[in-house]
mmCIF file of C-alpha atoms and ligand atoms in Angstrom:
data_model
loop_
_atom_site.group_PDB
_atom_site.id
_atom_site.type_symbol
_atom_site.label_atom_id
_atom_site.label_comp_id
_atom_site.label_asym_id
_atom_site.label_seq_id
_atom_site.Cartn_x
_atom_site.Cartn_y
_atom_site.Cartn_z
ATOM 1 C CA MET A 1 163.121 34.646 17.605
ATOM 2 C CA ARG A 2 159.552 34.089 18.643
ATOM 3 C CA ALA A 3 156.833 36.719 17.793
ATOM 4 C CA GLU A 4 155.046 38.247 20.733
ATOM 5 C CA LYS A 5 151.799 37.910 18.869
ATOM 6 C CA ASN A 6 150.310 35.821 16.022
ATOM 7 C CA GLU A 7 146.719 35.892 14.753
ATOM 8 C CA MET A 8 144.572 33.842 12.219
ATOM 9 C CA GLU A 9 140.808 33.738 11.323
ATOM 10 C CA LEU A 10 138.757 31.100 9.613
ATOM 11 C CA LYS A 11 135.166 31.445 8.296
ATOM 12 C CA PHE A 12 133.600 28.274 6.894
ATOM 13 C CA ASP A 13 130.323 26.601 6.124
ATOM 14 C CA ALA A 14 128.593 25.054 9.101
ATOM 15 C CA ILE A 15 128.618 21.463 7.702
ATOM 16 C CA SER A 16 129.971 18.542 9.479
ATOM 17 C CA GLU A 17 132.776 17.773 6.848
ATOM 18 C CA ASN A 18 134.417 20.817 8.379
ATOM 19 C CA GLU A 19 134.732 19.530 11.874
ATOM 20 C CA ALA A 20 138.044 17.780 10.894
ATOM 21 C CA PHE A 21 139.141 20.693 8.827
ATOM 22 C CA ALA A 22 138.604 23.282 11.666
ATOM 23 C CA ARG A 23 140.499 21.200 14.465
ATOM 24 C CA ILE A 24 143.433 20.452 12.238
ATOM 25 C CA ALA A 25 143.919 24.021 11.109
ATOM 26 C CA VAL A 26 143.970 25.298 14.737
ATOM 27 C CA ALA A 27 146.339 22.413 15.503
ATOM 28 C CA ALA A 28 148.594 23.492 12.658
ATOM 29 C CA PHE A 29 148.429 27.134 13.694
ATOM 30 C CA VAL A 30 150.422 26.212 17.135
ATOM 31 C CA THR A 31 152.894 23.769 15.819
ATOM 32 C CA HIS A 32 155.746 26.074 15.867
ATOM 33 C CA LEU A 33 155.601 26.319 19.589
ATOM 34 C CA ASN A 34 156.422 22.607 19.829
ATOM 35 C CA PRO A 35 153.228 21.672 21.672
ATOM 36 C CA THR A 36 153.165 18.109 23.192
ATOM 37 C CA MET A 37 151.028 15.371 21.720
ATOM 38 C CA GLU A 38 148.779 15.735 24.725
ATOM 39 C CA GLU A 39 148.362 19.601 24.301
ATOM 40 C CA LEU A 40 147.629 19.117 20.476
ATOM 41 C CA ALA A 41 145.134 16.289 21.118
ATOM 42 C CA ASP A 42 143.521 18.760 23.917
ATOM 43 C CA ILE A 43 143.233 21.626 21.616
ATOM 44 C CA LYS A 44 141.769 19.397 18.770
ATOM 45 C CA THR A 45 139.069 17.757 21.031
ATOM 46 C CA ALA A 46 137.938 21.210 22.338
ATOM 47 C CA VAL A 47 137.694 22.918 18.985
ATOM 48 C CA SER A 48 135.829 19.795 17.718
ATOM 49 C CA GLU A 49 133.310 20.137 20.471
ATOM 50 C CA ALA A 50 132.671 23.757 19.877
ATOM 51 C CA VAL A 51 132.506 23.528 16.232
ATOM 52 C CA THR A 52 130.077 20.478 16.348
ATOM 53 C CA ASN A 53 127.895 22.308 18.873
ATOM 54 C CA SER A 54 127.418 25.319 16.456
ATOM 55 C CA ILE A 55 126.536 22.754 13.629
ATOM 56 C CA ILE A 56 124.042 20.373 15.535
ATOM 57 C CA HIS A 57 122.683 22.968 18.135
ATOM 58 C CA GLY A 58 123.280 26.503 16.921
ATOM 59 C CA TYR A 59 122.115 25.855 13.249
ATOM 60 C CA GLU A 60 119.661 23.018 14.056
ATOM 61 C CA ASN A 61 116.759 24.994 12.379
ATOM 62 C CA TRP A 62 118.725 25.384 9.337
ATOM 63 C CA GLN A 63 119.157 21.667 9.086
ATOM 64 C CA LYS A 64 115.461 20.932 9.352
ATOM 65 C CA ASP A 65 114.679 23.606 6.897
ATOM 66 C CA ALA A 66 117.099 22.714 4.201
ATOM 67 C CA LEU A 67 115.701 19.409 3.229
ATOM 68 C CA PRO A 68 112.122 20.275 2.324
ATOM 69 C CA ARG A 69 113.273 23.406 0.620
ATOM 70 C CA GLY A 70 115.670 21.254 -1.622
ATOM 71 C CA LEU A 71 112.900 18.875 -2.080
ATOM 72 C CA SER A 72 110.464 21.333 -3.365
ATOM 73 C CA GLY A 73 112.685 22.181 -6.080
ATOM 74 C CA GLU A 74 113.589 25.740 -4.796
ATOM 75 C CA LYS A 75 117.248 26.726 -4.535
ATOM 76 C CA SER A 76 117.974 25.669 -0.714
ATOM 77 C CA SER A 77 119.019 28.273 1.738
ATOM 78 C CA GLU A 78 122.640 29.463 1.944
ATOM 79 C CA VAL A 79 124.747 27.458 4.379
ATOM 80 C CA PRO A 80 125.216 29.269 7.621
ATOM 81 C CA LEU A 81 128.842 30.054 8.743
ATOM 82 C CA ILE A 82 131.108 29.471 11.685
ATOM 83 C CA TRP A 83 133.918 31.819 12.635
ATOM 84 C CA ILE A 84 137.255 30.915 14.392
ATOM 85 C CA LYS A 85 139.778 33.411 15.532
ATOM 86 C CA CYS A 86 143.006 32.143 17.050
ATOM 87 C CA ARG A 87 145.367 34.666 18.889
ATOM 88 C CA LEU A 88 148.734 33.511 20.322
ATOM 89 C CA GLU A 89 150.215 35.872 22.927
ATOM 90 C CA ARG A 90 153.709 34.212 23.416
ATOM 91 C CA ASN A 91 152.650 30.851 24.623
ATOM 92 C CA ILE A 92 149.067 31.458 25.495
ATOM 93 C CA LEU A 93 146.555 30.330 22.878
ATOM 94 C CA HIS A 94 143.141 32.086 22.679
ATOM 95 C CA ILE A 95 140.466 30.427 20.621
ATOM 96 C CA ILE A 96 136.952 32.022 19.724
ATOM 97 C CA VAL A 97 134.491 29.930 18.112
ATOM 98 C CA GLU A 98 131.274 31.781 16.951
ATOM 99 C CA ASP A 99 128.093 31.114 15.262
ATOM 100 C CA LYS A 100 124.976 33.219 14.465
ATOM 101 C CA GLY A 101 122.577 30.418 15.407
ATOM 102 C CA MET A 102 119.752 30.023 17.903
ATOM 103 C CA GLY A 103 121.859 30.703 21.019
ATOM 104 C CA ILE A 104 121.654 29.226 24.422
ATOM 105 C CA ALA A 105 118.938 30.319 26.981
ATOM 106 C CA ASP A 106 120.529 28.812 30.242
ATOM 107 C CA ILE A 107 124.344 28.736 29.737
ATOM 108 C CA GLU A 108 124.912 27.510 33.402
ATOM 109 C CA LYS A 109 122.527 24.488 32.724
ATOM 110 C CA ALA A 110 124.043 23.764 29.287
ATOM 111 C CA MET A 111 127.460 23.453 30.660
ATOM 112 C CA GLU A 112 126.444 20.920 33.219
ATOM 113 C CA PRO A 113 127.943 17.416 32.499
ATOM 114 C CA LEU A 114 125.646 15.019 30.978
ATOM 115 C CA TYR A 115 123.216 18.007 30.138
ATOM 116 C CA THR A 116 121.890 17.653 26.377
ATOM 117 C CA THR A 117 118.834 18.798 24.516
ATOM 118 C CA LYS A 118 119.505 16.109 21.937
ATOM 119 C CA PRO A 119 119.546 12.792 23.649
ATOM 120 C CA GLU A 120 117.747 11.347 20.624
ATOM 121 C CA MET A 121 120.669 12.130 18.312
ATOM 122 C CA GLY A 122 123.138 10.116 20.319
ATOM 123 C CA ARG A 123 124.689 13.008 21.937
ATOM 124 C CA SER A 124 126.000 12.740 25.684
ATOM 125 C CA GLY A 125 125.952 16.028 27.022
ATOM 126 C CA MET A 126 129.803 15.993 27.578
ATOM 127 C CA GLY A 127 130.941 18.705 25.054
ATOM 128 C CA PHE A 128 131.452 21.660 27.449
ATOM 129 C CA SER A 129 132.943 19.162 30.138
ATOM 130 C CA PHE A 130 135.739 18.160 27.687
ATOM 131 C CA MET A 131 136.289 21.808 26.752
ATOM 132 C CA GLU A 132 136.705 22.677 30.482
ATOM 133 C CA ALA A 133 138.828 19.634 31.132
ATOM 134 C CA PHE A 134 141.246 20.048 28.148
ATOM 135 C CA MET A 135 141.581 23.938 28.276
ATOM 136 C CA ASP A 136 142.656 26.147 30.972
ATOM 137 C CA ASP A 137 139.739 28.388 30.772
ATOM 138 C CA VAL A 138 136.176 28.429 28.811
ATOM 139 C CA GLU A 139 133.888 31.196 28.676
ATOM 140 C CA VAL A 140 130.462 31.217 26.812
ATOM 141 C CA GLU A 141 128.447 34.281 25.809
ATOM 142 C CA SER A 142 125.127 33.560 23.983
ATOM 143 C CA VAL A 143 122.193 35.547 23.147
ATOM 144 C CA VAL A 144 118.972 33.475 22.392
ATOM 145 C CA GLY A 145 118.126 34.036 18.483
ATOM 146 C CA GLU A 146 121.531 35.870 17.847
ATOM 147 C CA GLY A 147 124.140 33.353 18.407
ATOM 148 C CA THR A 148 126.845 31.808 20.684
ATOM 149 C CA ILE A 149 130.554 32.885 21.233
ATOM 150 C CA VAL A 150 132.908 30.156 22.966
ATOM 151 C CA ARG A 151 136.239 31.671 24.045
ATOM 152 C CA MET A 152 138.930 29.181 25.192
ATOM 153 C CA THR A 153 142.509 29.840 26.452
ATOM 154 C CA LYS A 154 145.454 27.295 26.880
ATOM 155 C CA LYS A 155 148.995 27.724 27.738
ATOM 156 C CA ILE A 156 150.923 25.651 25.441
ATOM 157 C CA GLY A 157 154.607 24.292 24.457
ATOM 158 C CA LEU A 158 156.652 22.627 27.004
ATOM 159 C CA ASP A 159 159.858 24.618 25.951
ATOM 160 C CA SER A 160 158.332 27.957 26.762
ATOM 161 C CA TRP A 161 156.708 26.519 29.921
ATOM 162 C CA ILE A 162 160.403 25.555 30.955
ATOM 163 C CA ALA A 163 161.670 28.929 30.064
ATOM 164 C CA ASP A 164 158.811 30.457 32.276
ATOM 165 C CA GLY A 165 160.183 28.715 35.159
ATOM 166 C CA GLU A 166 163.600 30.103 34.867
ATOM 167 C CA MET B 1 139.549 7.745 5.060
ATOM 168 C CA THR B 2 139.150 4.501 6.824
ATOM 169 C CA GLY B 3 135.693 3.385 8.167
ATOM 170 C CA SER B 4 134.750 1.095 10.868
ATOM 171 C CA ASP B 5 134.555 -2.779 10.639
ATOM 172 C CA PHE B 6 132.479 -5.197 12.431
ATOM 173 C CA CYS B 7 132.541 -8.704 13.176
ATOM 174 C CA VAL B 8 131.070 -11.082 15.725
ATOM 175 C CA ILE B 9 133.131 -13.526 17.767
ATOM 176 C CA ASP B 10 131.229 -15.818 20.149
ATOM 177 C CA ASN B 11 128.651 -13.681 21.587
ATOM 178 C CA CYS B 12 130.559 -10.321 21.317
ATOM 179 C CA LEU B 13 130.216 -7.719 18.497
ATOM 180 C CA MET B 14 133.850 -6.410 17.736
ATOM 181 C CA ILE B 15 133.799 -2.908 16.311
ATOM 182 C CA ARG B 16 137.146 -1.632 14.791
ATOM 183 C CA MET B 17 136.757 2.024 15.371
ATOM 184 C CA PRO B 18 137.914 4.333 12.552
ATOM 185 C CA GLU B 19 140.974 6.863 12.670
ATOM 186 C CA GLU B 20 138.749 9.934 13.486
ATOM 187 C CA ILE B 21 135.805 9.746 15.525
ATOM 188 C CA ASP B 22 133.646 12.720 15.508
ATOM 189 C CA HIS B 23 130.030 13.847 14.630
ATOM 190 C CA HIS B 24 130.546 13.693 11.043
ATOM 191 C CA GLY B 25 130.920 9.842 10.877
ATOM 192 C CA ALA B 26 129.247 8.888 14.431
ATOM 193 C CA SER B 27 125.769 8.033 13.296
ATOM 194 C CA ILE B 28 126.800 5.624 10.520
ATOM 195 C CA ILE B 29 128.728 3.698 13.278
ATOM 196 C CA SER B 30 125.844 3.531 15.642
ATOM 197 C CA GLU B 31 123.424 2.392 12.861
ATOM 198 C CA ASN B 32 125.635 -0.453 11.724
ATOM 199 C CA ALA B 33 126.195 -1.480 15.359
ATOM 200 C CA ASP B 34 122.536 -1.357 16.079
ATOM 201 C CA ARG B 35 121.899 -3.795 13.142
ATOM 202 C CA TYR B 36 124.038 -6.414 14.717
ATOM 203 C CA LEU B 37 122.830 -5.835 18.190
ATOM 204 C CA MET B 38 119.288 -6.969 16.860
ATOM 205 C CA ARG B 39 120.782 -10.454 16.533
ATOM 206 C CA GLU B 40 119.950 -12.815 19.502
ATOM 207 C CA ASP B 41 123.347 -14.173 19.508
ATOM 208 C CA VAL B 42 125.126 -10.876 20.078
ATOM 209 C CA ASN B 43 125.174 -9.717 23.907
ATOM 210 C CA HIS B 44 128.365 -7.658 24.429
ATOM 211 C CA VAL B 45 130.271 -4.900 22.524
ATOM 212 C CA VAL B 46 134.001 -4.598 22.178
ATOM 213 C CA PHE B 47 135.187 -1.259 20.858
ATOM 214 C CA ASP B 48 138.693 -1.707 19.260
ATOM 215 C CA PHE B 49 140.443 1.766 19.274
ATOM 216 C CA GLU B 50 143.776 0.424 17.638
ATOM 217 C CA ARG B 51 143.484 2.685 14.589
ATOM 218 C CA THR B 52 141.905 5.610 16.339
ATOM 219 C CA ARG B 53 143.862 9.013 16.428
ATOM 220 C CA PHE B 54 141.134 11.284 17.338
ATOM 221 C CA MET B 55 137.953 11.072 19.192
ATOM 222 C CA ASP B 56 135.565 13.651 20.635
ATOM 223 C CA SER B 57 132.304 13.474 22.619
ATOM 224 C CA SER B 58 130.674 11.756 19.528
ATOM 225 C CA GLY B 59 132.558 8.679 20.534
ATOM 226 C CA ILE B 60 130.956 8.638 24.124
ATOM 227 C CA GLY B 61 127.703 8.978 22.558
ATOM 228 C CA ILE B 62 128.195 5.955 20.337
ATOM 229 C CA ILE B 63 129.496 4.009 23.446
ATOM 230 C CA MET B 64 126.617 5.306 25.710
ATOM 231 C CA GLY B 65 124.039 4.577 23.152
ATOM 232 C CA ARG B 66 125.059 0.947 22.568
ATOM 233 C CA TYR B 67 125.333 0.411 26.368
ATOM 234 C CA ARG B 68 121.909 1.531 26.935
ATOM 235 C CA LYS B 69 120.565 -0.931 24.271
ATOM 236 C CA ILE B 70 122.303 -4.181 25.694
ATOM 237 C CA SER B 71 122.676 -3.400 29.490
ATOM 238 C CA CYS B 72 119.173 -4.177 30.191
ATOM 239 C CA PHE B 73 119.598 -7.695 28.826
ATOM 240 C CA GLY B 74 122.842 -8.136 30.727
ATOM 241 C CA GLY B 75 125.225 -6.998 28.075
ATOM 242 C CA ARG B 76 128.488 -5.369 28.675
ATOM 243 C CA VAL B 77 130.683 -2.804 26.643
ATOM 244 C CA TYR B 78 134.643 -3.079 26.648
ATOM 245 C CA ALA B 79 137.456 -1.006 25.099
ATOM 246 C CA ILE B 80 140.724 -2.319 23.785
ATOM 247 C CA HIS B 81 143.778 -0.550 22.254
ATOM 248 C CA ALA B 82 142.707 2.862 23.832
ATOM 249 C CA ASP B 83 145.470 5.326 23.783
ATOM 250 C CA LYS B 84 146.218 7.624 26.557
ATOM 251 C CA GLN B 85 144.062 10.502 25.120
ATOM 252 C CA ILE B 86 141.107 8.068 24.572
ATOM 253 C CA ARG B 87 141.581 6.946 28.272
ATOM 254 C CA ARG B 88 141.542 10.616 29.486
ATOM 255 C CA ILE B 89 138.284 11.172 27.504
ATOM 256 C CA PHE B 90 136.867 7.926 29.119
ATOM 257 C CA SER B 91 137.774 9.241 32.491
ATOM 258 C CA VAL B 92 136.380 12.624 32.171
ATOM 259 C CA SER B 93 133.124 11.487 30.826
ATOM 260 C CA GLY B 94 132.703 8.995 33.784
ATOM 261 C CA LEU B 95 132.230 6.168 31.135
ATOM 262 C CA ASN B 96 134.822 4.127 33.147
ATOM 263 C CA GLN B 97 132.057 3.190 35.417
ATOM 264 C CA VAL B 98 130.035 1.199 32.921
ATOM 265 C CA MET B 99 132.845 0.139 30.673
ATOM 266 C CA GLU B 100 135.891 -1.921 31.146
ATOM 267 C CA VAL B 101 139.061 -0.726 29.630
ATOM 268 C CA LEU B 102 141.021 -4.000 28.748
ATOM 269 C CA GLU B 103 144.597 -4.186 28.393
ATOM 270 C CA VAL B 104 145.673 -6.681 25.605
HETATM 271 N N1 LIG C 1 126.454 26.707 19.824
HETATM 272 C C1 LIG C 1 125.370 26.421 20.394
HETATM 273 N N2 LIG C 1 124.098 26.857 20.092
HETATM 274 C C2 LIG C 1 123.123 26.481 20.611
HETATM 275 N N3 LIG C 1 122.946 25.751 21.693
HETATM 276 C C3 LIG C 1 124.151 25.058 22.126
HETATM 277 C C4 LIG C 1 125.373 25.410 21.398
HETATM 278 N N4 LIG C 1 126.422 24.669 22.214
HETATM 279 C C5 LIG C 1 125.704 23.980 23.117
HETATM 280 N N5 LIG C 1 124.420 24.157 23.107
HETATM 281 C C6 LIG C 1 123.367 23.629 23.974
HETATM 282 O O1 LIG C 1 124.059 23.098 25.192
HETATM 283 C C7 LIG C 1 123.950 21.775 25.356
HETATM 284 C C8 LIG C 1 125.122 21.148 25.945
HETATM 285 O O2 LIG C 1 126.096 21.105 25.077
HETATM 286 P P1 LIG C 1 127.363 20.102 25.226
HETATM 287 O O3 LIG C 1 128.242 20.192 24.040
HETATM 288 O O4 LIG C 1 127.921 20.069 26.477
HETATM 289 O O5 LIG C 1 126.423 18.490 24.952
HETATM 290 P P2 LIG C 1 125.791 18.015 23.467
HETATM 291 O O6 LIG C 1 126.470 18.822 22.510
HETATM 292 O O7 LIG C 1 124.436 18.006 23.821
HETATM 293 O O8 LIG C 1 126.401 16.436 23.714
HETATM 294 P P3 LIG C 1 127.957 16.051 23.284
HETATM 295 O O9 LIG C 1 128.711 17.277 23.061
HETATM 296 O O10 LIG C 1 128.293 15.179 24.395
HETATM 297 O O11 LIG C 1 127.747 15.271 21.866
HETATM 298 C C9 LIG C 1 123.491 21.256 24.056
HETATM 299 O O12 LIG C 1 122.636 19.900 24.253
HETATM 300 C C10 LIG C 1 122.722 22.527 23.528
HETATM 301 O O13 LIG C 1 121.490 22.346 23.937
HETATM 302 MG MG1 LIG C 2 128.223 19.087 22.081
#
């Protein structure tokens, strides 16, 4: 029998090594629902986008500061954190990716395709577009100087999808 | 984890993309590719996705960035062995308009 509700939380250092960890952990959390390969790939891409954004945009000031401090011989500042919360309600997956970084001043503009504040870093401005294309719903909440919360929802699992139609 | 490989065939730079393409490994691929693109005998880039099982917007950044460097000299970018998910990512990003996805 399938549980009505299932939850998990992750808290990890905002470093690029953890991008793969985060998307694989979320994918693993939903495997018991028998998601299709396509659904798994969609979830992984969306999680990767949100987590990468927290690292390169949310905590960009930390990355700038960290180097000189380390070089001057002092103990470098603590690595900032990213939180992921997942909740399964039957076959609906809710994902929250949260950082306490610099925040987004104009969310509407940030979500436009091809809009990026980091073209020099080789970014394409497609992250939010992929989250929106591959998930059923994406909502962004952000306060400048406090942080950003990305909420995503996706219905998954072919067998439960068929069961729904009955 | 397997990295990317580079080789030059005729006037094309062939890049064998890694298993996972994300922000973590993206800049090293771009930097290595750009070193080859400085050579006068390299005009076009072919991205080979045969080994690739995951890609996010970092892959789009790599391709767009290389395209910008070579397109002003008439260079073109191509993709081969792209699976269904990678093709979906190409179409959402609009990259299909500047890059040919070849069937091989
Ligand atoms: N967590 C965040 N904190 C602060 N700013 C953010 C955050 N996420 C996104 N942004 C802002 O929104 C813009 C658009 O984000 P999006 O992911 O769509 O593109 P990108 O990250 O710039 O490029 P890509 O994702 O294609 O590599 C970013 O350039 C950045 O300015
Ligand atoms: Mg992004």
